[in-house]
CSV table of C-alpha atoms (C1' of nucleotides) in Angstrom, one decimal:
chain,number,residue,atom,x,y,z
D,989,UNK,CA,-109.0,-57.1,92.4
D,990,UNK,CA,-107.4,-58.9,95.3
D,991,UNK,CA,-109.0,-59.2,98.7
D,992,UNK,CA,-106.4,-57.0,100.3
D,993,UNK,CA,-106.8,-54.3,97.7
D,994,UNK,CA,-110.5,-54.4,98.3
D,995,UNK,CA,-110.0,-54.2,102.1
D,996,UNK,CA,-107.8,-51.1,101.6
D,997,UNK,CA,-110.4,-49.4,99.5
D,998,UNK,CA,-113.2,-50.2,102.0
D,999,UNK,CA,-111.1,-48.9,105.0
D,1000,UNK,CA,-110.1,-45.8,103.1
D,1001,UNK,CA,-113.6,-45.1,102.0
D,1002,UNK,CA,-114.7,-45.1,105.6
D,1003,UNK,CA,-111.8,-43.1,107.0
D,1004,UNK,CA,-111.8,-40.5,104.2
D,1005,UNK,CA,-115.4,-39.9,105.1
D,1006,UNK,CA,-115.0,-39.8,108.9
D,1007,UNK,CA,-111.5,-38.1,109.0
D,1008,UNK,CA,-111.2,-36.4,105.7
D,1009,UNK,CA,-108.9,-37.4,102.8
D,1010,UNK,CA,-105.8,-35.5,103.8
D,1011,UNK,CA,-106.1,-36.2,107.5
D,1012,UNK,CA,-106.2,-39.9,106.9
D,1013,UNK,CA,-102.7,-41.5,106.8
D,1014,UNK,CA,-101.5,-44.8,105.4
D,1015,UNK,CA,-100.9,-45.8,109.1
D,1016,UNK,CA,-104.6,-45.2,109.8
D,1017,UNK,CA,-105.7,-47.4,107.0
D,1018,UNK,CA,-103.0,-50.0,107.7
D,1019,UNK,CA,-104.3,-50.2,111.3
D,1020,UNK,CA,-107.8,-51.2,110.1
D,1021,UNK,CA,-106.7,-53.6,107.4
D,1022,UNK,CA,-103.8,-55.0,109.4
D,1023,UNK,CA,-101.1,-54.8,106.9
D,1024,UNK,CA,-97.8,-53.0,106.8
D,1025,UNK,CA,-97.4,-49.6,105.4
D,1026,UNK,CA,-95.0,-50.8,102.8
D,1027,UNK,CA,-97.5,-53.2,101.4
D,1028,UNK,CA,-99.7,-50.4,100.1
D,1029,UNK,CA,-97.4,-49.7,97.2
D,1030,UNK,CA,-97.9,-53.1,95.8
D,1031,UNK,CA,-101.6,-52.3,95.3
D,1032,UNK,CA,-101.5,-48.5,94.7
D,1033,UNK,CA,-98.7,-46.2,93.4
D,1034,UNK,CA,-99.8,-43.2,95.4
D,1035,UNK,CA,-102.4,-42.0,97.9
D,1036,UNK,CA,-104.2,-40.2,95.1
D,1037,UNK,CA,-104.7,-43.6,93.4
D,1038,UNK,CA,-106.4,-44.9,96.6
D,1039,UNK,CA,-108.7,-41.8,96.4
D,1040,UNK,CA,-109.6,-42.5,92.8
D,1041,UNK,CA,-110.4,-46.1,93.7
D,1042,UNK,CA,-112.6,-44.9,96.6
D,1043,UNK,CA,-114.4,-42.5,94.3
D,1044,UNK,CA,-115.0,-45.3,91.8
D,1045,UNK,CA,-116.5,-47.5,94.5
D,1046,UNK,CA,-118.7,-44.7,95.7
D,1047,UNK,CA,-119.9,-44.1,92.2
D,1048,UNK,CA,-120.7,-47.8,91.8
D,1049,UNK,CA,-122.4,-48.0,95.2
D,1050,UNK,CA,-124.5,-44.9,94.5
D,1051,UNK,CA,-125.5,-46.2,91.1
D,1052,UNK,CA,-126.7,-49.5,92.7
D,1053,UNK,CA,-128.6,-47.6,95.4
D,1054,UNK,CA,-130.4,-45.6,92.7
D,1055,UNK,CA,-131.3,-48.9,90.9
D,1056,UNK,CA,-132.7,-50.3,94.1
D,1057,UNK,CA,-134.8,-47.2,94.8
D,1058,UNK,CA,-136.1,-47.5,91.2
D,1059,UNK,CA,-137.3,-51.0,91.9
D,1060,UNK,CA,-138.6,-50.3,95.5
D,1061,UNK,CA,-140.5,-47.1,94.8
D,1062,UNK,CA,-143.9,-47.5,93.1
D,1063,UNK,CA,-144.2,-43.9,92.0
D,1064,UNK,CA,-141.6,-41.2,91.1
D,1065,UNK,CA,-142.6,-39.3,94.3
D,1066,UNK,CA,-141.9,-42.4,96.4
D,1067,UNK,CA,-138.5,-42.8,94.8
D,1068,UNK,CA,-137.6,-39.1,95.4
D,1069,UNK,CA,-138.6,-39.6,99.0
D,1070,UNK,CA,-136.1,-42.5,99.2
D,1071,UNK,CA,-133.5,-39.9,98.5
D,1072,UNK,CA,-134.8,-37.3,100.9
D,1073,UNK,CA,-134.9,-39.8,103.7
D,1074,UNK,CA,-131.3,-40.8,103.6
D,1075,UNK,CA,-130.8,-37.7,105.7
D,1076,UNK,CA,-132.5,-39.5,108.6
D,1077,UNK,CA,-131.3,-43.0,107.6
D,1078,UNK,CA,-127.7,-42.0,107.9
D,1079,UNK,CA,-128.2,-39.3,110.5
D,1080,UNK,CA,-125.9,-40.8,113.1
D,1081,UNK,CA,-123.0,-40.4,110.6
D,1082,UNK,CA,-124.2,-37.1,109.1
D,1083,UNK,CA,-124.4,-35.4,112.5
D,1084,UNK,CA,-120.7,-36.2,113.1
D,1085,UNK,CA,-119.2,-36.2,109.6
D,1086,UNK,CA,-121.6,-34.4,107.3
D,1087,UNK,CA,-122.7,-35.5,103.9
D,1088,UNK,CA,-120.0,-37.8,102.4
D,1089,UNK,CA,-120.5,-36.4,98.9
D,1090,UNK,CA,-120.5,-32.7,99.8
D,1091,UNK,CA,-117.7,-32.8,102.3
D,1092,UNK,CA,-115.3,-34.6,99.9
D,1093,UNK,CA,-116.1,-32.2,97.1
D,1094,UNK,CA,-115.4,-29.1,99.3
D,1095,UNK,CA,-112.2,-30.7,100.7
D,1096,UNK,CA,-110.9,-31.5,97.2
D,1097,UNK,CA,-111.9,-28.0,96.0
D,1098,UNK,CA,-109.7,-26.4,98.7
D,1099,UNK,CA,-106.8,-28.8,97.8
D,1100,UNK,CA,-107.3,-27.9,94.2
D,1101,UNK,CA,-107.1,-31.7,93.7
D,1102,UNK,CA,-107.0,-33.4,90.3
D,1103,UNK,CA,-109.9,-35.7,91.3
D,1104,UNK,CA,-112.1,-32.8,92.2
D,1105,UNK,CA,-114.4,-33.2,89.2
D,1106,UNK,CA,-114.4,-37.0,89.6
D,1107,UNK,CA,-115.8,-36.6,93.1
D,1108,UNK,CA,-118.5,-34.3,92.0
D,1109,UNK,CA,-119.8,-37.0,89.6
D,1110,UNK,CA,-121.5,-38.6,92.6
D,1111,UNK,CA,-123.6,-35.5,92.8
D,1112,UNK,CA,-124.2,-35.8,89.0
D,1113,UNK,CA,-125.6,-39.4,89.5
D,1114,UNK,CA,-128.2,-38.2,92.0
D,1115,UNK,CA,-128.9,-35.2,89.8
D,1116,UNK,CA,-129.6,-37.2,86.6
D,1117,UNK,CA,-131.6,-39.7,88.5
D,1118,UNK,CA,-133.7,-37.1,90.3
D,1119,UNK,CA,-134.2,-35.3,87.0
D,1120,UNK,CA,-135.6,-38.5,85.5
D,1121,UNK,CA,-138.0,-38.8,88.3
D,1122,UNK,CA,-139.3,-35.3,87.9
D,1123,UNK,CA,-139.6,-35.8,84.1
D,1124,UNK,CA,-141.8,-38.8,84.8
D,1125,UNK,CA,-144.0,-36.5,86.9
D,1126,UNK,CA,-144.5,-34.4,83.8
D,1127,UNK,CA,-142.0,-31.7,84.7
D,1128,UNK,CA,-140.2,-31.8,81.3
D,1129,UNK,CA,-139.1,-28.2,81.3
D,1130,UNK,CA,-138.0,-27.7,84.9
D,1131,UNK,CA,-136.9,-31.3,85.8
D,1132,UNK,CA,-133.3,-30.4,86.2
D,1133,UNK,CA,-134.0,-27.3,88.2
D,1134,UNK,CA,-136.2,-29.3,90.5
D,1135,UNK,CA,-133.5,-32.0,90.8
D,1136,UNK,CA,-131.0,-29.3,91.8
D,1137,UNK,CA,-133.4,-27.9,94.3
D,1138,UNK,CA,-133.8,-31.2,96.0
D,1139,UNK,CA,-130.0,-31.7,96.0
D,1140,UNK,CA,-129.2,-28.4,97.4
D,1141,UNK,CA,-132.0,-28.5,100.0
D,1142,UNK,CA,-130.8,-31.8,101.4
D,1143,UNK,CA,-127.2,-30.6,101.2
D,1144,UNK,CA,-127.9,-27.6,103.2
D,1145,UNK,CA,-129.8,-29.6,105.9
D,1146,UNK,CA,-126.8,-32.0,106.1
D,1147,UNK,CA,-124.4,-29.1,106.7
D,1148,UNK,CA,-126.5,-27.2,109.2
D,1149,UNK,CA,-127.7,-30.3,110.9
D,1150,UNK,CA,-124.1,-31.3,111.3
D,1151,UNK,CA,-123.0,-27.8,112.6
D,1152,UNK,CA,-125.8,-27.6,115.2
D,1153,UNK,CA,-126.0,-31.4,115.8
D,1154,UNK,CA,-129.8,-31.0,115.7
D,1155,UNK,CA,-131.8,-34.1,114.7
D,1156,UNK,CA,-135.2,-32.5,115.3
D,1157,UNK,CA,-134.4,-29.8,112.8
D,1158,UNK,CA,-133.3,-32.4,110.2
D,1159,UNK,CA,-136.5,-34.4,110.8
D,1160,UNK,CA,-138.6,-31.2,110.4
D,1161,UNK,CA,-136.8,-30.4,107.1
D,1162,UNK,CA,-137.3,-33.9,105.8
D,1163,UNK,CA,-141.0,-33.6,106.5
D,1164,UNK,CA,-141.0,-30.1,104.8
D,1165,UNK,CA,-139.3,-31.6,101.7
D,1166,UNK,CA,-141.8,-34.4,101.6
D,1167,UNK,CA,-144.7,-32.0,101.9
D,1168,UNK,CA,-143.3,-29.8,99.3
D,1169,UNK,CA,-142.9,-32.8,97.0
D,1170,UNK,CA,-146.5,-34.0,97.6
D,1171,UNK,CA,-147.9,-30.6,96.8
D,1172,UNK,CA,-146.0,-30.5,93.4
D,1173,UNK,CA,-148.4,-30.6,90.5
D,1174,UNK,CA,-148.3,-33.8,88.4
D,1175,UNK,CA,-149.4,-34.0,84.8
D,1176,UNK,CA,-150.4,-37.6,83.8
D,1177,UNK,CA,-150.4,-37.4,80.0
R,774,UNK,CA,-102.8,-6.5,119.6
R,775,UNK,CA,-99.5,-5.9,117.7
R,776,UNK,CA,-99.4,-5.2,114.0
R,777,UNK,CA,-97.6,-8.5,113.4
R,778,UNK,CA,-100.1,-10.5,115.3
R,779,UNK,CA,-102.9,-8.9,113.3
R,780,UNK,CA,-101.1,-9.7,110.1
R,781,UNK,CA,-100.8,-13.4,111.1
R,782,UNK,CA,-104.5,-13.6,111.9
R,783,UNK,CA,-105.4,-11.9,108.6
R,784,UNK,CA,-103.2,-14.2,106.5
R,785,UNK,CA,-104.4,-17.3,108.4
R,786,UNK,CA,-108.0,-16.2,108.0
R,787,UNK,CA,-107.5,-16.1,104.2
R,788,UNK,CA,-105.5,-19.3,104.0
R,789,UNK,CA,-107.7,-21.3,106.2
R,790,UNK,CA,-110.5,-20.5,103.9
R,791,UNK,CA,-108.8,-21.1,100.7
R,792,UNK,CA,-106.7,-24.1,101.7
R,793,UNK,CA,-108.4,-25.5,104.8
R,794,UNK,CA,-107.2,-25.3,108.3
R,795,UNK,CA,-105.1,-28.4,108.5
R,796,UNK,CA,-103.6,-28.0,105.0
R,797,UNK,CA,-102.3,-24.6,105.9
R,798,UNK,CA,-98.9,-24.7,107.5
R,799,UNK,CA,-96.9,-22.1,109.4
R,800,UNK,CA,-94.6,-21.9,106.4
R,801,UNK,CA,-97.6,-20.9,104.3
R,802,UNK,CA,-98.6,-18.1,106.7
R,803,UNK,CA,-95.0,-17.0,107.2
R,804,UNK,CA,-94.6,-16.7,103.4
R,805,UNK,CA,-97.5,-14.2,103.3
R,806,UNK,CA,-96.5,-12.2,106.4
R,807,UNK,CA,-92.8,-12.4,105.8
R,808,UNK,CA,-91.7,-13.5,109.2
R,809,UNK,CA,-89.8,-16.5,110.4
R,810,UNK,CA,-91.6,-19.6,111.6
R,811,UNK,CA,-90.1,-19.3,115.0
R,812,UNK,CA,-91.6,-15.9,115.4
R,813,UNK,CA,-95.1,-17.4,115.5
R,814,UNK,CA,-94.6,-18.6,119.0
R,815,UNK,CA,-94.1,-15.2,120.4
R,816,UNK,CA,-97.7,-14.4,119.4
R,817,UNK,CA,-99.4,-17.7,119.6
R,818,UNK,CA,-98.7,-20.8,121.7
R,819,UNK,CA,-100.2,-23.3,119.2
R,820,UNK,CA,-101.8,-23.5,115.8
R,821,UNK,CA,-105.1,-24.0,117.5
R,822,UNK,CA,-104.7,-20.7,119.2
R,823,UNK,CA,-104.4,-19.1,115.7
R,824,UNK,CA,-107.6,-20.8,114.7
R,825,UNK,CA,-109.4,-19.5,117.7
R,826,UNK,CA,-108.2,-16.0,116.9
R,827,UNK,CA,-109.3,-16.4,113.3
R,828,UNK,CA,-112.8,-17.5,114.4
R,829,UNK,CA,-113.0,-14.5,116.8
R,830,UNK,CA,-112.3,-12.1,114.0
R,831,UNK,CA,-114.8,-13.8,111.7
R,832,UNK,CA,-117.4,-13.5,114.5
R,833,UNK,CA,-116.6,-9.8,114.8
R,834,UNK,CA,-116.6,-9.2,111.1
R,835,UNK,CA,-119.9,-11.0,110.7
R,836,UNK,CA,-121.5,-9.1,113.5
R,837,UNK,CA,-120.4,-5.8,111.9
R,838,UNK,CA,-121.8,-6.9,108.5
R,839,UNK,CA,-125.1,-7.6,110.1
R,840,UNK,CA,-125.2,-4.2,111.7
R,841,UNK,CA,-124.4,-2.7,108.3
R,842,UNK,CA,-127.2,-4.6,106.6
R,843,UNK,CA,-129.5,-3.5,109.4
R,844,UNK,CA,-128.7,0.2,108.6
R,845,UNK,CA,-128.7,-0.2,104.8
R,846,UNK,CA,-132.0,-2.2,104.4
R,847,UNK,CA,-135.2,-0.2,104.7
R,848,UNK,CA,-137.4,-3.3,105.3
R,849,UNK,CA,-136.7,-6.7,106.8
R,850,UNK,CA,-137.2,-8.3,103.4
R,851,UNK,CA,-134.5,-6.0,102.0
R,852,UNK,CA,-132.2,-7.0,104.8
R,853,UNK,CA,-132.7,-10.7,104.3
R,854,UNK,CA,-132.0,-10.2,100.6
R,855,UNK,CA,-128.6,-8.7,101.6
R,856,UNK,CA,-127.9,-12.0,103.1
R,857,UNK,CA,-129.1,-14.0,100.1
R,858,UNK,CA,-127.1,-12.0,97.7
R,859,UNK,CA,-123.7,-12.6,99.3
R,860,UNK,CA,-123.8,-15.9,97.3
R,861,UNK,CA,-123.3,-13.7,94.2
R,862,UNK,CA,-121.2,-11.0,95.8
R,863,UNK,CA,-118.7,-13.5,96.9
R,864,UNK,CA,-119.2,-15.9,94.0
R,865,UNK,CA,-115.6,-15.8,92.7
R,866,UNK,CA,-114.4,-17.1,96.1
R,867,UNK,CA,-117.4,-19.5,96.6
R,868,UNK,CA,-117.0,-21.3,93.3
R,869,UNK,CA,-113.4,-22.2,94.2
R,870,UNK,CA,-113.5,-22.6,98.0
R,871,UNK,CA,-117.2,-23.0,99.0
R,872,UNK,CA,-118.8,-21.2,101.9
R,873,UNK,CA,-116.3,-20.1,104.5
R,874,UNK,CA,-118.6,-20.9,107.4
R,875,UNK,CA,-119.9,-24.2,106.2
R,876,UNK,CA,-116.6,-25.6,105.0
R,877,UNK,CA,-114.8,-24.7,108.3
R,878,UNK,CA,-117.5,-26.3,110.3
R,879,UNK,CA,-117.4,-29.6,108.4
R,880,UNK,CA,-113.6,-29.7,108.5
R,881,UNK,CA,-113.5,-29.2,112.2
R,882,UNK,CA,-116.3,-31.8,112.6
R,883,UNK,CA,-114.2,-34.4,110.9
R,884,UNK,CA,-111.1,-33.4,112.9
R,885,UNK,CA,-113.3,-33.6,116.0
R,886,UNK,CA,-111.7,-30.3,116.9
R,887,UNK,CA,-112.2,-28.6,120.2
R,888,UNK,CA,-113.2,-25.3,118.4
R,889,UNK,CA,-115.9,-27.0,116.4
R,890,UNK,CA,-118.7,-25.4,118.4
R,891,UNK,CA,-117.0,-22.0,118.4
R,892,UNK,CA,-116.9,-22.1,114.6
R,893,UNK,CA,-120.6,-22.9,114.3
R,894,UNK,CA,-121.3,-19.7,116.2
R,895,UNK,CA,-120.9,-17.8,113.0
R,896,UNK,CA,-123.9,-19.7,111.7
R,897,UNK,CA,-125.7,-18.8,114.9
R,898,UNK,CA,-125.1,-15.1,114.3
R,899,UNK,CA,-126.8,-15.3,111.0
R,900,UNK,CA,-129.5,-17.5,112.4
R,901,UNK,CA,-130.4,-15.1,115.2
R,902,UNK,CA,-130.3,-12.1,112.9
R,903,UNK,CA,-132.4,-13.7,110.2
R,904,UNK,CA,-134.8,-14.8,113.0
R,905,UNK,CA,-135.2,-11.2,114.1
R,906,UNK,CA,-136.0,-10.1,110.6
R,907,UNK,CA,-138.7,-12.7,110.2
R,908,UNK,CA,-140.1,-11.8,113.5
R,909,UNK,CA,-140.3,-8.2,112.3
R,910,UNK,CA,-142.3,-9.5,109.4
R,911,UNK,CA,-144.9,-10.9,111.8
R,912,UNK,CA,-143.7,-14.5,111.7
R,913,UNK,CA,-143.5,-14.9,115.5
R,914,UNK,CA,-144.1,-18.6,115.6
R,915,UNK,CA,-142.0,-19.8,112.7
R,916,UNK,CA,-139.3,-17.1,112.6
R,917,UNK,CA,-136.5,-19.6,113.6
R,918,UNK,CA,-137.7,-22.2,111.2
R,919,UNK,CA,-137.7,-19.7,108.4
R,920,UNK,CA,-134.2,-18.5,109.4
R,921,UNK,CA,-132.9,-22.0,109.2
R,922,UNK,CA,-134.6,-22.5,105.9
R,923,UNK,CA,-132.8,-19.5,104.4
R,924,UNK,CA,-129.5,-20.6,106.0
R,925,UNK,CA,-129.7,-24.2,104.7
R,926,UNK,CA,-130.9,-23.1,101.2
R,927,UNK,CA,-128.0,-20.8,100.7
R,928,UNK,CA,-125.6,-23.3,102.2
R,929,UNK,CA,-126.8,-26.0,99.7
R,930,UNK,CA,-126.4,-23.6,96.8
R,931,UNK,CA,-122.9,-22.7,97.9
R,932,UNK,CA,-121.9,-26.4,98.1
R,933,UNK,CA,-123.5,-27.4,94.8
R,934,UNK,CA,-122.5,-24.2,93.0
R,935,UNK,CA,-118.9,-25.0,94.1
R,936,UNK,CA,-119.1,-28.7,93.1
R,937,UNK,CA,-120.5,-27.9,89.6
R,938,UNK,CA,-118.8,-24.5,89.3
R,939,UNK,CA,-122.1,-23.2,87.9
R,940,UNK,CA,-122.7,-19.5,88.4
R,941,UNK,CA,-125.9,-19.6,86.3
R,942,UNK,CA,-127.4,-22.1,88.7
R,943,UNK,CA,-126.4,-19.9,91.7
R,944,UNK,CA,-127.9,-16.8,90.1
R,945,UNK,CA,-131.1,-18.7,89.4
R,946,UNK,CA,-131.4,-20.0,93.0
R,947,UNK,CA,-130.7,-16.5,94.4
R,948,UNK,CA,-133.6,-15.3,92.2
R,949,UNK,CA,-135.8,-18.1,93.5
R,950,UNK,CA,-135.0,-17.3,97.1
R,951,UNK,CA,-135.8,-13.7,96.6
R,952,UNK,CA,-139.1,-14.6,94.8
R,953,UNK,CA,-140.0,-17.0,97.7
R,954,UNK,CA,-139.2,-14.2,100.1
R,955,UNK,CA,-141.4,-11.7,98.3
R,956,UNK,CA,-144.3,-14.1,98.3
R,957,UNK,CA,-144.1,-14.6,102.0
R,958,UNK,CA,-147.2,-13.2,103.8
R,959,UNK,CA,-146.5,-10.2,106.0
R,960,UNK,CA,-148.6,-9.2,109.0
R,961,UNK,CA,-148.3,-5.5,109.8
R,962,UNK,CA,-149.9,-5.4,113.3
C,1481,DG,C1',-97.9,-60.6,98.0
C,1482,DT,C1',-96.2,-59.2,102.3
C,1483,DC,C1',-92.8,-57.8,105.2
C,1484,DT,C1',-88.8,-54.8,107.5
C,1485,DA,C1',-85.9,-51.1,107.0
C,1486,DT,C1',-85.1,-46.8,105.7
C,1487,DA,C1',-84.8,-42.5,102.9
C,1488,DC,C1',-86.6,-38.1,102.7
C,1489,DC,C1',-89.5,-34.4,103.6
C,1490,DT,C1',-92.5,-31.4,106.1
C,1491,DG,C1',-95.2,-30.6,110.0
C,1492,DG,C1',-95.5,-28.2,114.7
C,1493,DA,C1',-92.9,-26.7,118.5
C,1494,DT,C1',-88.7,-25.2,121.5
C,1495,DA,C1',-84.2,-22.8,122.9
C,1496,DG,C1',-81.6,-19.3,123.0
C,1497,DA,C1',-78.8,-15.4,120.6
C,1498,DC,C1',-79.6,-10.7,119.2
B,1082,DG,C1',-90.0,-8.8,119.1
B,1083,DT,C1',-87.5,-11.2,115.6
B,1084,DC,C1',-84.2,-14.3,114.2
B,1085,DT,C1',-81.5,-19.0,113.5
B,1086,DA,C1',-80.8,-23.5,114.7
B,1087,DT,C1',-82.7,-27.5,116.1
B,1088,DC,C1',-85.8,-31.3,117.8
B,1089,DC,C1',-88.9,-34.8,117.1
B,1090,DA,C1',-93.0,-36.8,115.4
B,1091,DG,C1',-95.4,-38.1,111.5
B,1092,DG,C1',-96.2,-38.2,106.6
B,1093,DT,C1',-95.4,-40.5,101.8
B,1094,DA,C1',-92.6,-43.3,99.2
B,1095,DT,C1',-88.8,-46.7,98.0
B,1096,DA,C1',-85.6,-50.9,98.2
B,1097,DG,C1',-85.0,-55.2,98.8
B,1098,DA,C1',-85.4,-59.7,101.7
B,1099,DC,C1',-88.6,-63.4,102.3
DNA sequence: GTCTATACCTGGATAGAC
DNA sequence: GTCTATCCAGGTATAGAC
């Protein structure tokens, strides 16, 4: 992986999030990286190839973040709260551009894009990780359902917080989610 | 409003939902309505004007749907369930294209489009209507918070149900929402 | 590995005949 | 009110010099 190639992926990663995949042109990316448009094709055959590279880095970055949370959080509930709180940590971006995972998935769904399933794997990373945390809390039977509940709750807050540009609401919902989590029964077998 | 103009709006409404606003071209709409591209400009000055007309019809249609639910549902809880159940009623569309309201809002947010706020008014219609239903249940203080909770919950289920193409999950969450609603305290003063 | 030049297409939008 | 013809900007992608 050359430095230029990496710069392209980083710029595309950011622009695909803020502007959307289709709305982002080679000229946009070239403007950030300071290369000519023709130079892209030495590194990537098509725009779709750039998208695949972006999704790959997002998968890797997410995986690393989950590992970090695993090390930082003393208890499973602490770790799950690390996830919940990204709504506020990344609020300045979310209020303008929504959730990076959800918005890419819905865009690719409408485009009926070949990488649609690949993009949803970021959700799967969170889902499996959350499921593990709930399993550690003793929720062996409903761990996956709880994981999906946390995922969808935060996703909904991201979408509506974005639509209404309402940080207070987002803050309130984060508190509600944490309270809900704290009140969950824990079996320490 | 001429018949042609109405046909354009109807076709655009459908295509903006299924393909996204920006991805839909005049040629796409013209193909459905069977008119020439040049003919658009007799009815609309710009593509943005078509979007505004589409949003207007969606606002009107939503308003009408809420009136219908008001008449059909015997109790506020029944009416709120009418809202919750559209996730399953429209599932065949949602699994492929997501929630029409949420996906348009996030797309326009990324485009930083002038009609962004106008699009989010569809959410507001649901919000105010749900708030009224919860008020009727005696939840005077937290009616709006409850309305937002129902909105975000369903929105999250739409996004994740779409990403994973999982109807069983959507069905399960609809049941959960209905159970949650049934267990809500009601004060009949 | 990076550039310029360019091909080729599709997008929204306009002009003017009918 | 609808059409054809056309403009022009911008998109992806290619060719080939350096």
